[in-house]
mmCIF file of C-alpha atoms in Angstrom:
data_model
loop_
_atom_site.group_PDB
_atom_site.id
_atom_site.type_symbol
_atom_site.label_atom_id
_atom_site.label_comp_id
_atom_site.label_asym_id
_atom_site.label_seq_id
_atom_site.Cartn_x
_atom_site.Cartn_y
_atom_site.Cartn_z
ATOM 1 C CA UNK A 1 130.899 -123.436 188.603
ATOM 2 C CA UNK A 2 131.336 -119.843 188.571
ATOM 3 C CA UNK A 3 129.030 -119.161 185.949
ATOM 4 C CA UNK A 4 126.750 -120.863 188.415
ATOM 5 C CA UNK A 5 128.057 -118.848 191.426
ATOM 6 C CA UNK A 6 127.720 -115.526 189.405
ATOM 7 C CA UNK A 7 123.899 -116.079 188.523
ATOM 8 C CA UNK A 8 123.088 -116.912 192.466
ATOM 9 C CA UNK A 9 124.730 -113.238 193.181
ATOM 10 C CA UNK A 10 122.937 -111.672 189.763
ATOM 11 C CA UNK A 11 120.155 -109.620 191.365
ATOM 12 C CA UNK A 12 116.538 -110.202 190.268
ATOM 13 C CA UNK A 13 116.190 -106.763 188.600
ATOM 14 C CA UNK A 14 112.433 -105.934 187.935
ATOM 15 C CA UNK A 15 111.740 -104.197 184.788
ATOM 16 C CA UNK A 16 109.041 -101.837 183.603
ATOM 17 C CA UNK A 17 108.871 -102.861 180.217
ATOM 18 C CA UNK A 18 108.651 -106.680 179.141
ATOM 19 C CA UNK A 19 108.354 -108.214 175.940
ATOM 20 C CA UNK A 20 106.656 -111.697 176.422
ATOM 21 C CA UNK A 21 107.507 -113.719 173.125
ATOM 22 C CA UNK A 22 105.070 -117.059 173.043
ATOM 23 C CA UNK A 23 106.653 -120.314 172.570
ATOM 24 C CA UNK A 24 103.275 -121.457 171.232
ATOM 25 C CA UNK A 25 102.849 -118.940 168.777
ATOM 26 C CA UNK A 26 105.920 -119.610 167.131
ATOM 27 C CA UNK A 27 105.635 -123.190 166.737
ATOM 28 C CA UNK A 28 102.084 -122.539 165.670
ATOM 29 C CA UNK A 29 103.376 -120.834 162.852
ATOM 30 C CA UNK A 30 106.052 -123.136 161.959
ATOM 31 C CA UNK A 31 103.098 -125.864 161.977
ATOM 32 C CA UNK A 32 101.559 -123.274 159.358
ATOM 33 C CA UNK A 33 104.566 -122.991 156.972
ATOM 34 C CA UNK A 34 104.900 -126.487 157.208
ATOM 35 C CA UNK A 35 102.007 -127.376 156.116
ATOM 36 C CA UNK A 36 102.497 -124.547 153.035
ATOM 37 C CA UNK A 37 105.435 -126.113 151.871
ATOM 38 C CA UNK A 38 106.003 -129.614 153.324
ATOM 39 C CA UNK A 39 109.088 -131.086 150.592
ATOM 40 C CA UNK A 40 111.110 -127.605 151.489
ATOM 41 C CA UNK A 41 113.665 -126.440 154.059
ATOM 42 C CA UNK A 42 113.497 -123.477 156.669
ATOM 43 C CA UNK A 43 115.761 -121.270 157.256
ATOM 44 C CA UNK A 44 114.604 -119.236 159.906
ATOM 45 C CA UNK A 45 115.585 -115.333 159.988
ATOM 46 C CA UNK A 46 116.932 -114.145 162.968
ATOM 47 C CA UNK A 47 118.836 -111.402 161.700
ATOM 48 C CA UNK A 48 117.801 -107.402 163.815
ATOM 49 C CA UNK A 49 117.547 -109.161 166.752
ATOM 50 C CA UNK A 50 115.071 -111.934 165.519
ATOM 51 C CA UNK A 51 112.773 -109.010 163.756
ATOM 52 C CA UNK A 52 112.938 -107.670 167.271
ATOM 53 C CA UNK A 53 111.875 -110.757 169.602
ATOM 54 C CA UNK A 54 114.954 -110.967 170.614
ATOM 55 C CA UNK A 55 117.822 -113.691 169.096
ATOM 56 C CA UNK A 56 118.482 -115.660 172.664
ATOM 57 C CA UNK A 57 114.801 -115.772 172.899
ATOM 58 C CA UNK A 58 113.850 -117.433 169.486
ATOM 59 C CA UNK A 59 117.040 -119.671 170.053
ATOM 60 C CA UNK A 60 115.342 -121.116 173.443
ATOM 61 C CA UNK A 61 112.214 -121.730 171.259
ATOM 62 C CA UNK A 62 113.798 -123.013 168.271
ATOM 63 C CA UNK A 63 115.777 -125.956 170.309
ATOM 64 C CA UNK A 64 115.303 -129.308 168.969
ATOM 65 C CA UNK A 65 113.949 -127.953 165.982
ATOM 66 C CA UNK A 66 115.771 -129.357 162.355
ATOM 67 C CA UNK A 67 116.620 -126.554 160.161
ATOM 68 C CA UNK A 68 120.032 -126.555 157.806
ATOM 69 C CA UNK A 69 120.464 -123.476 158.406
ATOM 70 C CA UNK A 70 119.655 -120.360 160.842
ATOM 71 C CA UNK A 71 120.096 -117.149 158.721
ATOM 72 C CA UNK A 72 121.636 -113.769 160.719
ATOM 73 C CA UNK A 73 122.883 -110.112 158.711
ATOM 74 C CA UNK A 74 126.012 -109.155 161.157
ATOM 75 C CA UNK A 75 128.570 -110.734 163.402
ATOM 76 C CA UNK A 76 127.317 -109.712 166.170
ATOM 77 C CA UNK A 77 124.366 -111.820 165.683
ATOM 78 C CA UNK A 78 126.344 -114.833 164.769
ATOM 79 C CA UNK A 79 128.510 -114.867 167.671
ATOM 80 C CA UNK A 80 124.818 -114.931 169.276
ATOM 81 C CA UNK A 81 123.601 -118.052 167.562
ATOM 82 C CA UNK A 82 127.184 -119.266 167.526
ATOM 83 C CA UNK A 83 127.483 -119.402 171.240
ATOM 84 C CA UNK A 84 124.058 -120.204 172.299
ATOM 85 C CA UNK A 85 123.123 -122.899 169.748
ATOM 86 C CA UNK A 86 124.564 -125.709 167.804
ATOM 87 C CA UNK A 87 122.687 -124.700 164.684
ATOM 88 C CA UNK A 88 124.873 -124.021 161.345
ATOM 89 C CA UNK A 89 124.615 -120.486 160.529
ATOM 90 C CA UNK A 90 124.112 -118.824 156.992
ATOM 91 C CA UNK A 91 125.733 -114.736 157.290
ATOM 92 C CA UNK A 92 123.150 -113.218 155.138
ATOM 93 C CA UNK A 93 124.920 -109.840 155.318
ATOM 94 C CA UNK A 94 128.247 -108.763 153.804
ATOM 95 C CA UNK A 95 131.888 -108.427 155.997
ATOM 96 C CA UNK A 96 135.041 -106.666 155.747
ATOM 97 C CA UNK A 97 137.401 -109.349 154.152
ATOM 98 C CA UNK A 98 139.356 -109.150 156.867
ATOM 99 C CA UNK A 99 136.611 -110.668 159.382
ATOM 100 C CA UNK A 100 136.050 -114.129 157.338
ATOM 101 C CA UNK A 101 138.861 -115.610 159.500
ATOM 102 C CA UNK A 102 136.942 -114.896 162.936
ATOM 103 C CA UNK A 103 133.987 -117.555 161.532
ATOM 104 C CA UNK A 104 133.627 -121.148 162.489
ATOM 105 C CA UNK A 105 133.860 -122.482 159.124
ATOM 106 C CA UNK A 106 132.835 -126.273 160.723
ATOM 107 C CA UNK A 107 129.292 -124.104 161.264
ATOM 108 C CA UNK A 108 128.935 -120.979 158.731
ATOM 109 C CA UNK A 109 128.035 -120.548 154.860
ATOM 110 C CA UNK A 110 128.470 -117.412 153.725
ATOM 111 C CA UNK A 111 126.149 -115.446 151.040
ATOM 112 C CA UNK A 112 128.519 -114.541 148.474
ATOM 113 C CA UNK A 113 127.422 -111.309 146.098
ATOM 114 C CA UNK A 114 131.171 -109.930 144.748
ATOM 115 C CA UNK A 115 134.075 -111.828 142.915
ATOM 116 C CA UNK A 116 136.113 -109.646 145.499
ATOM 117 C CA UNK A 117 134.264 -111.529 148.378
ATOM 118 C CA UNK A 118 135.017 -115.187 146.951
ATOM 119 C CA UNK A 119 138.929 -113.599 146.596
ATOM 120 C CA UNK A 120 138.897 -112.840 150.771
ATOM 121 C CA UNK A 121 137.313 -116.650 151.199
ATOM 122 C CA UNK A 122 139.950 -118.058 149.210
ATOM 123 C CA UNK A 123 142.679 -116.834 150.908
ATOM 124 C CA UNK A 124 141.551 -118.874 153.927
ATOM 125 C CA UNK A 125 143.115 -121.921 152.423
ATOM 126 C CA UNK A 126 140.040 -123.954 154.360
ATOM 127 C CA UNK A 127 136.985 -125.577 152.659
ATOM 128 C CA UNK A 128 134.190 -122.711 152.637
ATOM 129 C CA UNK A 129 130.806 -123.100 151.690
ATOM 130 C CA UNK A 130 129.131 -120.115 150.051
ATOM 131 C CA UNK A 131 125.488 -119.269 148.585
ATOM 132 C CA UNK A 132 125.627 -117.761 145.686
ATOM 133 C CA UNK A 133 123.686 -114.856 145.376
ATOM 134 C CA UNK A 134 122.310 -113.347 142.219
ATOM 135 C CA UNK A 135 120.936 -110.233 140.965
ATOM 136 C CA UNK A 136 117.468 -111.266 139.687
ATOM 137 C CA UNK A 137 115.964 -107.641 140.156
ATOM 138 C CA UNK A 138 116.530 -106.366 142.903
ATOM 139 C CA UNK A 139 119.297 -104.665 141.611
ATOM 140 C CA UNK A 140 120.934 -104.055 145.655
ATOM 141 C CA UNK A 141 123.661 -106.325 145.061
ATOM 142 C CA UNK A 142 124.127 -109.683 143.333
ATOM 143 C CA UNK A 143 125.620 -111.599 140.579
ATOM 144 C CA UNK A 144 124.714 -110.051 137.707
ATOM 145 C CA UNK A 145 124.019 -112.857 134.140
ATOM 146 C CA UNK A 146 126.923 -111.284 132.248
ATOM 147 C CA UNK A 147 129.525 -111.480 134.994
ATOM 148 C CA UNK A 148 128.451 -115.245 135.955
ATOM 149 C CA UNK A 149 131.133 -117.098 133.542
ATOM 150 C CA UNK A 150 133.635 -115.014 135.508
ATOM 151 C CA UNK A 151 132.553 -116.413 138.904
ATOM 152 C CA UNK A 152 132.079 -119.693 138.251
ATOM 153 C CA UNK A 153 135.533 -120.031 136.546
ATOM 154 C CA UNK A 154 137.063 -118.812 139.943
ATOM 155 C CA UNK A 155 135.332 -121.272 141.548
ATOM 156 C CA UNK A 156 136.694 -123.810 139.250
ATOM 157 C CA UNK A 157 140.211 -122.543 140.064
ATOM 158 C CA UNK A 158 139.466 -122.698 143.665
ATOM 159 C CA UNK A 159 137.995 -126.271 144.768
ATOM 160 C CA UNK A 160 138.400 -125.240 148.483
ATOM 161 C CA UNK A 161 135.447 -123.138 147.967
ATOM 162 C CA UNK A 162 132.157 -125.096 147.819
ATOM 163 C CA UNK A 163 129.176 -123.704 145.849
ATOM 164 C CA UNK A 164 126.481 -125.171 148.133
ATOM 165 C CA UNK A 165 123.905 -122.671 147.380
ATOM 166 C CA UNK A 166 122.563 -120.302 145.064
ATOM 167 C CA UNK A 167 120.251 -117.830 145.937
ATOM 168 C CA UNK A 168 118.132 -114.478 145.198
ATOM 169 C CA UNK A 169 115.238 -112.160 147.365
ATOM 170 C CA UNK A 170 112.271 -111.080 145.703
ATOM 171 C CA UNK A 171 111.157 -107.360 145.251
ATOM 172 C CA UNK A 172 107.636 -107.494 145.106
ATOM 173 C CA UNK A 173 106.772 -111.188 146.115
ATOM 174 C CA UNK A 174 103.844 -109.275 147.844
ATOM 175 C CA UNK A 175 102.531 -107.275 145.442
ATOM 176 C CA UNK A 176 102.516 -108.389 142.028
ATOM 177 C CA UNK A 177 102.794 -112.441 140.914
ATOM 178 C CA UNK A 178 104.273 -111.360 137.369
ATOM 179 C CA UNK A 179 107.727 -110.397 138.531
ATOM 180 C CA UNK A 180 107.797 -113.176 141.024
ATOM 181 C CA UNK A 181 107.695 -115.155 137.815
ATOM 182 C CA UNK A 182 109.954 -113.105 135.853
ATOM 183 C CA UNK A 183 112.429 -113.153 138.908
ATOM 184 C CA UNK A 184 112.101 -117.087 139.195
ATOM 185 C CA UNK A 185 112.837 -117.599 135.532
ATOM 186 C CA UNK A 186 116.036 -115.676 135.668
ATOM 187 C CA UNK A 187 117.094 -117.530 138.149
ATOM 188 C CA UNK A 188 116.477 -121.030 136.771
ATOM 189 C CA UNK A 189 118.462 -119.801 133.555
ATOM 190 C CA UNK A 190 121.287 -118.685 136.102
ATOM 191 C CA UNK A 191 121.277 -121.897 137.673
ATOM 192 C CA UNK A 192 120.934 -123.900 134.600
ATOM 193 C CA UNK A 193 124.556 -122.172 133.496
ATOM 194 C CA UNK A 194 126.149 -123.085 137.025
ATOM 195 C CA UNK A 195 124.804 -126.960 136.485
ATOM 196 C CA UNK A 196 126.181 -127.150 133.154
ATOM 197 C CA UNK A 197 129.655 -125.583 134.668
ATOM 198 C CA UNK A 198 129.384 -128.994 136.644
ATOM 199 C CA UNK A 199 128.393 -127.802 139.886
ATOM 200 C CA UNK A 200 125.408 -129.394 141.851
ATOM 201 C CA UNK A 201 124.317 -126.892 144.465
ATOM 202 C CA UNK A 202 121.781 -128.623 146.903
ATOM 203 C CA UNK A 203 120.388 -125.459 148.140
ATOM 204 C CA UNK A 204 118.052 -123.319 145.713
ATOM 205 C CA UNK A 205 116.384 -120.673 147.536
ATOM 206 C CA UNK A 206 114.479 -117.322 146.557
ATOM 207 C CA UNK A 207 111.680 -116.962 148.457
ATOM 208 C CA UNK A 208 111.379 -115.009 152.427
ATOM 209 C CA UNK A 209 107.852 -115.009 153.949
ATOM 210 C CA UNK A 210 105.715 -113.624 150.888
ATOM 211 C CA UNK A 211 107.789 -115.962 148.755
ATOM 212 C CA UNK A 212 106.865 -118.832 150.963
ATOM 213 C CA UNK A 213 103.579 -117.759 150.629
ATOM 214 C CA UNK A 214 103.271 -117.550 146.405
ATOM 215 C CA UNK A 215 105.869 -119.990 145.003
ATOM 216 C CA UNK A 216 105.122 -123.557 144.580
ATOM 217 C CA UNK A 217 108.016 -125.174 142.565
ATOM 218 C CA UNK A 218 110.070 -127.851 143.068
ATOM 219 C CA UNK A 219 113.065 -126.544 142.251
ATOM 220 C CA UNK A 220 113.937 -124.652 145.118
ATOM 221 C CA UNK A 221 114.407 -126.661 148.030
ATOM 222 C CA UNK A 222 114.407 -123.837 150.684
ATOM 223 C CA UNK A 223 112.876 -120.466 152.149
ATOM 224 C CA UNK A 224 114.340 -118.035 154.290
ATOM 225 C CA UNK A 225 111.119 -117.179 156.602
ATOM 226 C CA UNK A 226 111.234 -114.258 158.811
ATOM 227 C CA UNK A 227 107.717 -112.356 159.420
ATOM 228 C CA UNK A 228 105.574 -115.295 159.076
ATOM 229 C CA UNK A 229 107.273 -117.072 161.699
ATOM 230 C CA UNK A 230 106.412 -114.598 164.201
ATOM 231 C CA UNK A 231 103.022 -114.602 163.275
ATOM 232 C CA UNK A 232 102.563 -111.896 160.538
ATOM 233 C CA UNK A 233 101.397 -112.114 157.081
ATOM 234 C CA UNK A 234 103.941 -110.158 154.385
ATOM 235 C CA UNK A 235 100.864 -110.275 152.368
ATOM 236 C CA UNK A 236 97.538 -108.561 153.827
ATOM 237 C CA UNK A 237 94.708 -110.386 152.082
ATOM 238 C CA UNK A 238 95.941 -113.701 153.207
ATOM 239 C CA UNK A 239 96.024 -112.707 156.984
ATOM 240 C CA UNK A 240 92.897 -113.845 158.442
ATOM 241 C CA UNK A 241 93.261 -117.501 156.248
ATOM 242 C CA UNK A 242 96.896 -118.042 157.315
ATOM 243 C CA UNK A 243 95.559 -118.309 161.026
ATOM 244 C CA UNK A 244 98.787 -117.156 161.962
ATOM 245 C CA UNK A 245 99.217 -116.076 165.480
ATOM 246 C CA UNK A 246 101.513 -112.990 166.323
ATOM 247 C CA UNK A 247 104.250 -113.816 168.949
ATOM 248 C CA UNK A 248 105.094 -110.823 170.605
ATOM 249 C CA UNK A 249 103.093 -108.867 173.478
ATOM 250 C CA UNK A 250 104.386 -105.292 174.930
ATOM 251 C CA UNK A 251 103.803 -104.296 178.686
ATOM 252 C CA UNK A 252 105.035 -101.460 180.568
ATOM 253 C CA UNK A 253 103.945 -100.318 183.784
ATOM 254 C CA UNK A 254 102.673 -96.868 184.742
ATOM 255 C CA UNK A 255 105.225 -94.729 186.685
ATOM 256 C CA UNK A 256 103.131 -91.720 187.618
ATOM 257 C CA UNK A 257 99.276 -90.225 187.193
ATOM 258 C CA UNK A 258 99.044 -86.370 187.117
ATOM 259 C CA UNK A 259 95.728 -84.778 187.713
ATOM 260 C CA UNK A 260 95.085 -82.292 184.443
ATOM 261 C CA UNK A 261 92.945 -79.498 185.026
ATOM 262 C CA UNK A 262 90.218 -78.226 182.047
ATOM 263 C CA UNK A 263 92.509 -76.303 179.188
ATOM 264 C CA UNK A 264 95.821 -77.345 180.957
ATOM 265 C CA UNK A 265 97.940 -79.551 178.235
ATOM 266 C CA UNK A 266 100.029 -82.388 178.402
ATOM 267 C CA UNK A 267 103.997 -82.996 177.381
ATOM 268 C CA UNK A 268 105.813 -80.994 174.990
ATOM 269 C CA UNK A 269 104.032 -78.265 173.212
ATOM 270 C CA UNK A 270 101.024 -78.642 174.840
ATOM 271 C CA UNK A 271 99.784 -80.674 171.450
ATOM 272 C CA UNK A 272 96.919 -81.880 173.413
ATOM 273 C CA UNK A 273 94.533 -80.217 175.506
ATOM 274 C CA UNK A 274 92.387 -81.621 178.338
ATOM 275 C CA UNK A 275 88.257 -80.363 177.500
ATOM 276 C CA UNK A 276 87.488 -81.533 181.201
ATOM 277 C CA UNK A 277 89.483 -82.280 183.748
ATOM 278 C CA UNK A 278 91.430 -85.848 183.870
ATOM 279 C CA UNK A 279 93.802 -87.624 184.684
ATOM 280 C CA UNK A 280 97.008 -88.902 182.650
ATOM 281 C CA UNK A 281 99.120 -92.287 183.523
ATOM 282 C CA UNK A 282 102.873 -91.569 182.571
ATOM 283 C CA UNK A 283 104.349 -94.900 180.996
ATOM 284 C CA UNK A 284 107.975 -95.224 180.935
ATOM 285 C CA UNK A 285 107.912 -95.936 176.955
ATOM 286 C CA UNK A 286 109.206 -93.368 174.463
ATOM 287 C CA UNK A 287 110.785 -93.163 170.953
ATOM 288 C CA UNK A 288 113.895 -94.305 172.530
ATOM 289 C CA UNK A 289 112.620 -98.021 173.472
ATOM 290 C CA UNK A 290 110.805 -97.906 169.993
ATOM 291 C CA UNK A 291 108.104 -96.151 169.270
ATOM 292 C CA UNK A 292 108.041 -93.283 166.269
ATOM 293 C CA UNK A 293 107.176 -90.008 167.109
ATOM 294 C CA UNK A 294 104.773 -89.764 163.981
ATOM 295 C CA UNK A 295 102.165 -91.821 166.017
ATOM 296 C CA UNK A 296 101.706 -88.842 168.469
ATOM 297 C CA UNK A 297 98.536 -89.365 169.574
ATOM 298 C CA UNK A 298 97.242 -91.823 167.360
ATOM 299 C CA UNK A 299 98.544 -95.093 169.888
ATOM 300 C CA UNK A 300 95.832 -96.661 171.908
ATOM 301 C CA UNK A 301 97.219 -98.815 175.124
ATOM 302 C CA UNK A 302 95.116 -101.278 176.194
ATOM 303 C CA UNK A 303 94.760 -101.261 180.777
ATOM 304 C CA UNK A 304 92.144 -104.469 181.978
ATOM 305 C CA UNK A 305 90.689 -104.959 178.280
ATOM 306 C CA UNK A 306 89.629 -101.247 177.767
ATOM 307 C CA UNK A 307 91.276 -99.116 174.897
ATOM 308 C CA UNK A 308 92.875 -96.227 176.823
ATOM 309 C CA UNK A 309 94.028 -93.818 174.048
ATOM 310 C CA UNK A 310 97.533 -92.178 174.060
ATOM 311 C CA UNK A 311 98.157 -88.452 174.528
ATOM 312 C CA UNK A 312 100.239 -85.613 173.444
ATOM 313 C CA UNK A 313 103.639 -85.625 171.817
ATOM 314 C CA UNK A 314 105.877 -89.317 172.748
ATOM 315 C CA UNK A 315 109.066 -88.143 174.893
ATOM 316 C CA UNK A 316 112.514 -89.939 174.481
ATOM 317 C CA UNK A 317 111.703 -92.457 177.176
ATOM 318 C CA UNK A 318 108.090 -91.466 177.965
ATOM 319 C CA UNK A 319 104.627 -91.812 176.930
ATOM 320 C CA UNK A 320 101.242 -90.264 178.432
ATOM 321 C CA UNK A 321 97.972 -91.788 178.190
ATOM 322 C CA UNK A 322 94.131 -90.882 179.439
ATOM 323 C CA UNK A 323 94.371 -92.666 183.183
ATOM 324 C CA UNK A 324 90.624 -94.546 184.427
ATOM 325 C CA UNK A 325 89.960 -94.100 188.048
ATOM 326 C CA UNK A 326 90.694 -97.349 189.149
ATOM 327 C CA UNK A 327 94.438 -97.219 187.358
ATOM 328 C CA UNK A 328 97.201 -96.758 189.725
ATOM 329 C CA UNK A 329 100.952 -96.515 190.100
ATOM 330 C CA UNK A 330 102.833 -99.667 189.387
ATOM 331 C CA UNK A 331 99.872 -101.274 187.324
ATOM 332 C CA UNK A 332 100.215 -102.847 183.882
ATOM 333 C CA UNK A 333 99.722 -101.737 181.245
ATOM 334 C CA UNK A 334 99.680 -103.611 177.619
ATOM 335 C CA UNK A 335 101.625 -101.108 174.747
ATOM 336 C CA UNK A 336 101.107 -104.300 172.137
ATOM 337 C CA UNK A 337 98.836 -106.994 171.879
ATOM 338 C CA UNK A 338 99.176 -109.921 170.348
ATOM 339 C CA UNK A 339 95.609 -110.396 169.491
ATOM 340 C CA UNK A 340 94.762 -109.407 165.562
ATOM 341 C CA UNK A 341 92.984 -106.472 164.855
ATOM 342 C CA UNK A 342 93.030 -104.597 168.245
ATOM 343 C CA UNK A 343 94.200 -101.178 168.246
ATOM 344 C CA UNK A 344 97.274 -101.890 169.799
ATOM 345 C CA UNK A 345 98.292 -104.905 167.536
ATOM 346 C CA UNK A 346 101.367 -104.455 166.070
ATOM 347 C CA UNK A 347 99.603 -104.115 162.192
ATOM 348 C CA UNK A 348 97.351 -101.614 163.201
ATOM 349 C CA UNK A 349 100.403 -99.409 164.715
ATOM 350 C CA UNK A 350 101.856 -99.909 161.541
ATOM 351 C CA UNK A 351 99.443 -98.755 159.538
ATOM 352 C CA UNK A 352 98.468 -95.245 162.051
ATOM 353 C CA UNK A 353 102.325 -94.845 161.149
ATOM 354 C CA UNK A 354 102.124 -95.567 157.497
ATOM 355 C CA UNK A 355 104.943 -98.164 157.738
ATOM 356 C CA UNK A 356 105.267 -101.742 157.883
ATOM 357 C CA UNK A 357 105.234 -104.097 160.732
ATOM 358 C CA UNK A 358 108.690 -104.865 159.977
ATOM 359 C CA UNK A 359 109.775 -101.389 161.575
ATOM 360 C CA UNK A 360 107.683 -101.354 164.338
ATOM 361 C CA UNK A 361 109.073 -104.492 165.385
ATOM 362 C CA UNK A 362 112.213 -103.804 165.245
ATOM 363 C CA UNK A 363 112.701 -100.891 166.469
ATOM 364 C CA UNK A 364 111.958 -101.796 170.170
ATOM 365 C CA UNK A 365 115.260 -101.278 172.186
ATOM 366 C CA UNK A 366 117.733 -104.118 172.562
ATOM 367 C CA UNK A 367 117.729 -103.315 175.961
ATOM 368 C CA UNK A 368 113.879 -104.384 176.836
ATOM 369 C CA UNK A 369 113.763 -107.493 178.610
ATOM 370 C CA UNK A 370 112.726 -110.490 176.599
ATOM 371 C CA UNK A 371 111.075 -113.621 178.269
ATOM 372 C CA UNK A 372 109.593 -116.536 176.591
#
C-alpha cells in the first residue's frame, strides 16, 4: 500500500536523455540464437548493467522467458535480478569470502576459479552449487590441468558443495577457429578427468556470443549470450546474415542554439572553426553520460532523418552539433540509432573510436533513463 501511495506522490520527472530499449528487438534476437542452437541452454548476460540497456529493463523483457540461469559479474547486480525476478542467478564475477553468506543459495550458483574460493563456500555448511571454471587459455583466472586432482578431491571431501557446472570463455572465438578448437579440446580432457572422479555436471558451457556463433557440439549444453542478444554481431562478417536487430536507441534533446559568426569557434580550444556563419544546437550529452572524448568531432547525430555532424571538443555533460534552421529548443534529437549502418549506429561509433561496441555501450551513465 505504501509502495503504491509513494509512486502516486513520485513526480513525473521529464528527462533530456532517454534510452528506448525494444522489447521486439530482443526477442527477435533470442528467436535468432534459437534457431542457431536449438538442443542448448541460454544464459543471458546481464552483467554492466545488461551491456548498458539497463538490468530492470532487460528483466521486464525477459519475463516469462525459460532460462536456467541469468548470468551477472557483482552483487550489486544480483541483488537487482534477485529482487526484481524469480530467475536463478549464476555470479559470474569473483567476491570477498566474506560476502558468500549474503546470497540466496535456494537461487545462486557461483563460478568457482580458486581452491581458496571453494574453502569460503564450504564453510557455509549449506548445499552450494558452483561452476567450475577452468583455465583453457585465457590465462585471467581458472583452474589450471595440473591443479585439477587437487580440486576435485576437495570436492570429494565436501559433498555439501555440488559441482553442477564446469565452464571456460574463449579468447579469440572471433577471430581465429583454430584456438576455439584447441580451447574446446582442453576442456573436454578437463571434463573427462572430473567424470571419471564420478561427478556428472549437467552444465558444460564455453561459448558467449561469438562462441554461440562458431561451436556446434553436443557436448556443451549451454551459452552465456551477451552482445548478440542485444542485437550485435561479436563477429563482423556474419552481421548482415545474422539479421540481428540492435536494441538500443539514444535521444537527447537540444538545450540551447548559439548563433556562430564566420572564424568564431566553438567549445574548448576553439578545435573547430565556423567558415560561414551558423548556428550550433547544444545537447546536454558529454563524456560524463558516455561518450569518449576521442570521437571529437567525428559523431554524427541524426535531427528528422538528416545526418547533422557533431562539433568541437565533447564537454563533461555537453555536446555541440551544426543546428538546421528549422531545429529549435526542446526538439529531439537521436545520439544512437538503432538502424545498421547509419552513422550514428552504435558499430559505426565504435569503429570512429577504434573500440568495440562493447564500450560504447556500456559506458552510457547509469543514471540515463531507461524505458522499454
Amino acid at each position: 500500500m505504501f509502495g503504491k501511495i509513494r509512486k502516486l506522490l513520485k513526480p513525473d520527472l521529464k528527462t533530456l536523455n532517454t534510452i528506448s530499449i525494444s522489447r521486439d528487438a530482443i526477442l527477435h534476437n533470442l528467436d535468432i540464437m534459437r534457431k542457431i542452437q536449438p538442443k542448448s541452454a541460454f544464459f543471458p548476460v546481464l552483467k554492466s548493467n545488461a551491456y548498458g540497456h539497463g538490468i530492470l529493463q532487460i528483466l521486464e523483457i525477459l519475463k516469462g522467458q525459460n532460462f536456467p540461469y541469468l548470468v551477472v559479474d557483482s552483487f550489486p547486480e544480483y541483488q537487482l535480478v534477485h529482487n526484481h525476478s524469480k530467475f536463478d542467478i549464476l555470479l559470474l564475477g569473483e567476491t570477498l569470502p566474506e560476502n558468500y553468506r549474503f546470497f540466496d543459495l535456494r537461487r545462486t550458483a557461483f563460478a568457482v576459479y580458486t581452491l581458496n574460493a571453494l574453502k569460503a563456500l564450504a564453510q557455509l555448511h549449506k548445499k552450494v552449487r558452483i561452476h567450475l571454471f577452468f583455465d583453457t587459455g585465457m590465462h585471467r583466472e581458472g583452474v589450471q590441468e595440473q591443479n585439477l586432482p587437487q580440486i576435485l578431491a576437495f570436492l570429494k571431501e565436501h559433498k555439501q558443495l555440488e559441482l553442477e557446472g564446469l565452464m571456460s570463455h574463449l579468447h579469440s572465438a572471433d577471430t581465429d577457429d583454430a584456438s576455439i578448437q584447441k580451447q574446446v579440446t582442453l576442456f573436454k580432457k578437463m571434463g573427462n578427468l572430473v567424470e571419471q572422479a564420478g561427478f556428472a555436471p549437467k552444465w558444460k558451457h564455453i561459448g558467449a556470443s561469438a562462441g554461440l556463433l562458431k561451436i556446434h557440439d553436443d557436448y556443451f549444453s549451454a551459452f552465456r549470450p551477451g552482445l548478440l542478444l542485444y542485437g550485435y554481431s561479436p563477429i563482423p562478417d556474419m552481421r548482415s546474415k545474422l539479421g540481428l536487430q540492435p536494441a538500443l536507441t539514444l535521444h537527447s534533446r537540444i538545450v540551447s542554439l548559439q548563433h556562430v559568426p564566420q572564424g568564431e569557434g566553438v567549445s574548448y580550444n576553439q578545435k573547430w572553426k565556423a567558415e560561414n556563419p551558423c548556428r550550433v544546437a547544444t545537447i546536454p550529452f558529454g563524456y560524463y553520460e558516455g561518450w569518449l572524448r576521442s570521437l571529437n568531432g567525428k559523431l554524427v547525430y541524426r535531427y528528422h532523418q538528416k545526418d547533422v555532424p557533431q562539433l568541437g571538443v565533447i564537454c563533461m555533460n555537453l555536446s555541440s552539433c551544426l543546428a538546421s534552421e528549422e531545429m529549435a529548443v526542446g526538439d529531439a534529437i537521436e545520439l544512437i540509432s538503432p538502424q545498421v549502418g547509419l552513422q550514428n549506429s552504435i558499430e559505426v561509433i565504435a569503429e570512429k573510436a577504434d573500440t568495440i561496441p562493447y564500450e560504447i555501450l556500456i559506458r552510457l551513465d547509469k543514471g540515463i533513463r531507461r524505458v522499454v
